[in-house]
Amino acid sequence: MQHFISLKHMQKNIIELLMMPGIGALCGAIPFEDILRKSQAFAPLSKNQKIIINSLAFCIPIIAGLIGYSVFGTFSAIALGSASSALFHTFNPFARFRSNGFWSAIGAAIITSPFLIVLFAIMWLTGYGVLGKQKAIAMMSGIIGTALLSPTTPALILQTFQIIPFAERAEHTLFALLLCMTLFIRNLYDIRQIIQQNANKE
């Protein structure tokens, strides 16, 4: 009987691993900005329309995470759905790779592990105040600081903020690193621009 339960649990995990990244990718693949631009003959977006686009980018990973929660009820399902949605929204070929990924990453964190947002904000403010008050550098400080400090944050602090506690610490670490890697790659261009500007000044 115990062997049967273990086998059933393993099958559920395999289905979760196969299903949730696909659901997340489908949610993230919706090119809201292009749809809105096309509806108004590709005229420039207004400030309110940009707010709407950012709000949708924020909500989509939350929806993907809630689907994982409703189907599987596990931390890993929420993490897989929300992280893959944020990843695909950031590097969406259907939206011509225009998204900066920030709001989708925030949405993924808020549904999976909100403490990452607190940690990112602290590191962002530290980088902005100490390293020259440049937003691109502050962003990288937040990303790298979160990637380095989240694996060593006490589990009790992380679980206090979560909807569902993680079964293993590695699940949370992998989720945090995936989000940080997504934003890191997306913001490399801005950092290169700053390095080139500083090199030209010298």
Short mmCIF file of C-alpha atoms in Angstrom, two decimals:
data_model
loop_
_atom_site.label_atom_id
_atom_site.label_comp_id
_atom_site.label_asym_id
_atom_site.label_seq_id
_atom_site.Cartn_x
_atom_site.Cartn_y
_atom_site.Cartn_z
CA MET A 1 0.00 0.00 0.00
CA GLN A 2 2.81 2.41 0.92
CA HIS A 3 4.58 1.55 -2.37
CA PHE A 4 1.35 2.36 -4.27
CA ILE A 5 1.03 5.76 -2.55
CA SER A 6 4.67 6.55 -3.29
CA LEU A 7 4.22 5.61 -6.95
CA LYS A 8 1.08 7.73 -7.21
CA HIS A 9 2.92 10.68 -5.66
CA MET A 10 5.79 10.28 -8.12
CA GLN A 11 3.37 10.21 -11.07
CA LYS A 12 1.75 13.40 -9.78
CA ASN A 13 5.16 15.08 -9.57
CA ILE A 14 6.01 14.07 -13.15
CA ILE A 15 2.69 15.43 -14.43
CA GLU A 16 3.31 18.65 -12.49
CA LEU A 17 6.81 19.02 -13.98
CA LEU A 18 5.48 18.50 -17.50
CA MET A 19 2.29 20.49 -17.20
CA MET A 20 3.11 23.67 -15.23
CA PRO A 21 5.94 25.07 -17.41
CA GLY A 22 3.66 24.69 -20.42
CA ILE A 23 0.78 26.47 -18.70
CA GLY A 24 3.11 29.24 -17.58
CA ALA A 25 4.56 29.64 -21.07
CA LEU A 26 1.08 29.83 -22.61
CA CYS A 27 0.07 32.55 -20.15
CA GLY A 28 3.28 34.48 -20.73
CA ALA A 29 3.04 34.16 -24.51
CA ILE A 30 0.00 36.44 -24.83
CA PRO A 31 1.31 39.64 -26.54
CA PHE A 32 -0.96 42.15 -24.80
CA GLU A 33 0.99 45.17 -25.96
CA ASP A 34 0.88 44.14 -29.62
CA ILE A 35 -2.83 43.38 -29.38
CA LEU A 36 -3.48 46.84 -27.92
CA ARG A 37 -1.27 48.55 -30.50
CA LYS A 38 -3.00 46.71 -33.34
CA SER A 39 -6.44 47.69 -32.01
CA GLN A 40 -5.51 51.38 -32.35
CA ALA A 41 -3.62 51.17 -35.66
CA PHE A 42 -0.19 50.97 -33.93
CA ALA A 43 -0.43 54.49 -32.51
CA PRO A 44 1.89 55.24 -29.55
CA LEU A 45 0.54 54.01 -26.22
CA SER A 46 -0.69 56.54 -23.70
CA LYS A 47 0.48 56.59 -20.08
CA ASN A 48 -2.73 54.90 -18.92
CA GLN A 49 -2.37 52.19 -21.56
CA LYS A 50 1.19 51.50 -20.43
CA ILE A 51 -0.11 51.12 -16.89
CA ILE A 52 -2.64 48.60 -18.18
CA ILE A 53 0.10 46.64 -19.99
CA ASN A 54 2.27 46.57 -16.86
CA SER A 55 -0.72 45.49 -14.77
CA LEU A 56 -1.41 42.59 -17.13
CA ALA A 57 2.27 41.61 -17.03
CA PHE A 58 2.01 41.60 -13.23
CA CYS A 59 -1.20 39.54 -13.16
CA ILE A 60 -0.33 36.80 -15.67
CA PRO A 61 2.27 34.99 -13.49
CA ILE A 62 -0.17 35.21 -10.58
CA ILE A 63 -2.85 33.52 -12.69
CA ALA A 64 -0.39 30.80 -13.77
CA GLY A 65 0.61 30.25 -10.13
CA LEU A 66 -3.03 30.05 -9.01
CA ILE A 67 -3.71 27.44 -11.70
CA GLY A 68 -0.83 25.38 -10.29
CA TYR A 69 -2.19 25.85 -6.78
CA SER A 70 -5.73 24.80 -7.75
CA VAL A 71 -4.60 21.72 -9.68
CA PHE A 72 -1.70 20.42 -7.57
CA GLY A 73 -1.74 22.48 -4.37
CA THR A 74 2.06 22.47 -4.02
CA PHE A 75 4.74 25.14 -3.81
CA SER A 76 6.59 23.63 -6.77
CA ALA A 77 3.48 23.91 -8.98
CA ILE A 78 3.06 27.60 -8.11
CA ALA A 79 6.77 28.24 -8.61
CA LEU A 80 6.94 26.43 -11.96
CA GLY A 81 3.84 28.12 -13.33
CA SER A 82 4.66 31.66 -12.23
CA ALA A 83 8.40 31.52 -13.04
CA SER A 84 7.90 30.05 -16.52
CA SER A 85 5.20 32.66 -17.21
CA ALA A 86 7.57 35.47 -16.18
CA LEU A 87 10.39 33.94 -18.22
CA PHE A 88 8.34 33.57 -21.39
CA HIS A 89 6.72 36.98 -21.00
CA THR A 90 10.18 38.57 -20.72
CA PHE A 91 11.58 36.75 -23.75
CA ASN A 92 8.37 36.51 -25.76
CA PRO A 93 9.07 36.27 -29.52
CA PHE A 94 5.40 37.06 -30.23
CA ALA A 95 5.86 40.43 -28.50
CA ARG A 96 9.20 41.06 -30.25
CA PHE A 97 11.11 40.74 -26.94
CA ARG A 98 10.01 44.23 -25.84
CA SER A 99 9.13 43.47 -22.21
CA ASN A 100 11.64 44.45 -19.55
CA GLY A 101 10.43 41.57 -17.39
CA PHE A 102 10.24 43.58 -14.18
CA TRP A 103 6.50 43.51 -13.54
CA SER A 104 6.10 39.88 -14.54
CA ALA A 105 8.92 38.92 -12.14
CA ILE A 106 7.24 40.93 -9.35
CA GLY A 107 3.97 39.10 -10.07
CA ALA A 108 5.72 35.73 -9.92
CA ALA A 109 7.36 36.64 -6.61
CA ILE A 110 4.18 37.98 -5.00
CA ILE A 111 2.31 34.70 -5.59
CA THR A 112 5.23 32.41 -4.77
CA SER A 113 7.61 34.07 -2.29
CA PRO A 114 6.87 37.73 -1.47
CA PHE A 115 9.95 38.06 0.74
CA LEU A 116 12.03 38.15 -2.45
CA ILE A 117 10.43 41.53 -3.22
CA VAL A 118 11.47 42.86 0.19
CA LEU A 119 15.01 41.57 -0.33
CA PHE A 120 15.17 43.01 -3.85
CA ALA A 121 13.93 46.43 -2.66
CA ILE A 122 16.58 46.59 0.08
CA MET A 123 19.37 45.68 -2.36
CA TRP A 124 18.01 48.06 -5.02
CA LEU A 125 17.98 50.98 -2.59
CA THR A 126 21.46 50.05 -1.38
CA GLY A 127 22.82 49.97 -4.92
CA TYR A 128 21.06 53.22 -5.85
CA GLY A 129 22.37 55.06 -2.82
CA VAL A 130 25.92 53.68 -2.78
CA LEU A 131 26.82 53.07 -6.43
CA GLY A 132 26.00 56.37 -8.09
CA LYS A 133 22.19 56.74 -8.17
CA GLN A 134 21.77 55.07 -11.56
CA LYS A 135 18.68 52.93 -12.02
CA ALA A 136 20.38 50.28 -14.17
CA ILE A 137 23.08 49.76 -11.56
CA ALA A 138 20.48 49.71 -8.79
CA MET A 139 18.55 47.07 -10.75
CA MET A 140 21.63 44.88 -11.06
CA SER A 141 22.37 45.37 -7.36
CA GLY A 142 18.86 44.18 -6.55
CA ILE A 143 19.10 41.19 -8.88
CA ILE A 144 22.55 40.00 -7.80
CA GLY A 145 21.92 40.74 -4.12
CA THR A 146 18.67 38.76 -4.18
CA ALA A 147 20.34 35.84 -5.96
CA LEU A 148 23.15 35.75 -3.39
CA LEU A 149 21.14 36.34 -0.20
CA SER A 150 17.90 34.41 -0.81
CA PRO A 151 19.54 30.95 -0.50
CA THR A 152 20.87 31.89 2.96
CA THR A 153 17.74 33.60 4.29
CA PRO A 154 16.30 31.61 7.23
CA ALA A 155 13.52 29.30 6.06
CA LEU A 156 11.22 30.56 8.82
CA ILE A 157 11.32 34.10 7.37
CA LEU A 158 10.61 32.87 3.84
CA GLN A 159 7.71 30.62 4.87
CA THR A 160 6.10 33.40 6.91
CA PHE A 161 5.40 35.27 3.65
CA GLN A 162 4.25 32.32 1.51
CA ILE A 163 0.85 31.00 0.51
CA ILE A 164 2.16 27.42 0.62
CA PRO A 165 5.44 26.52 2.35
CA PHE A 166 8.05 24.81 0.21
CA ALA A 167 8.68 21.10 0.80
CA GLU A 168 12.43 21.50 0.31
CA ARG A 169 14.65 24.57 0.49
CA ALA A 170 16.08 23.74 -2.97
CA GLU A 171 12.66 24.43 -4.55
CA HIS A 172 12.69 27.99 -3.28
CA THR A 173 16.33 28.55 -4.22
CA LEU A 174 15.78 27.36 -7.78
CA PHE A 175 12.72 29.58 -8.15
CA ALA A 176 14.61 32.65 -6.88
CA LEU A 177 17.61 31.95 -9.12
CA LEU A 178 15.39 31.50 -12.18
CA LEU A 179 13.70 34.87 -11.61
CA CYS A 180 17.04 36.57 -10.97
CA MET A 181 18.59 34.99 -14.06
CA THR A 182 15.64 36.18 -16.19
CA LEU A 183 16.05 39.78 -15.03
CA PHE A 184 19.85 39.63 -15.14
CA ILE A 185 19.95 38.60 -18.80
CA ARG A 186 17.23 41.12 -19.69
CA ASN A 187 19.15 44.01 -18.10
CA LEU A 188 22.63 43.20 -19.41
CA TYR A 189 22.24 45.67 -22.28
CA ASP A 190 21.65 48.62 -19.90
CA ILE A 191 24.76 47.74 -17.91
CA ARG A 192 26.84 47.50 -21.09
CA GLN A 193 25.63 50.98 -22.07
CA ILE A 194 26.75 52.43 -18.73
CA ILE A 195 30.15 50.73 -18.98
CA GLN A 196 30.64 52.13 -22.49
CA GLN A 197 29.61 55.64 -21.39
CA ASN A 198 32.09 55.54 -18.49
CA ALA A 199 34.81 54.24 -20.81
CA ASN A 200 34.18 57.08 -23.27
CA LYS A 201 34.43 59.66 -20.48
CA GLU A 202 37.85 58.33 -19.52
#
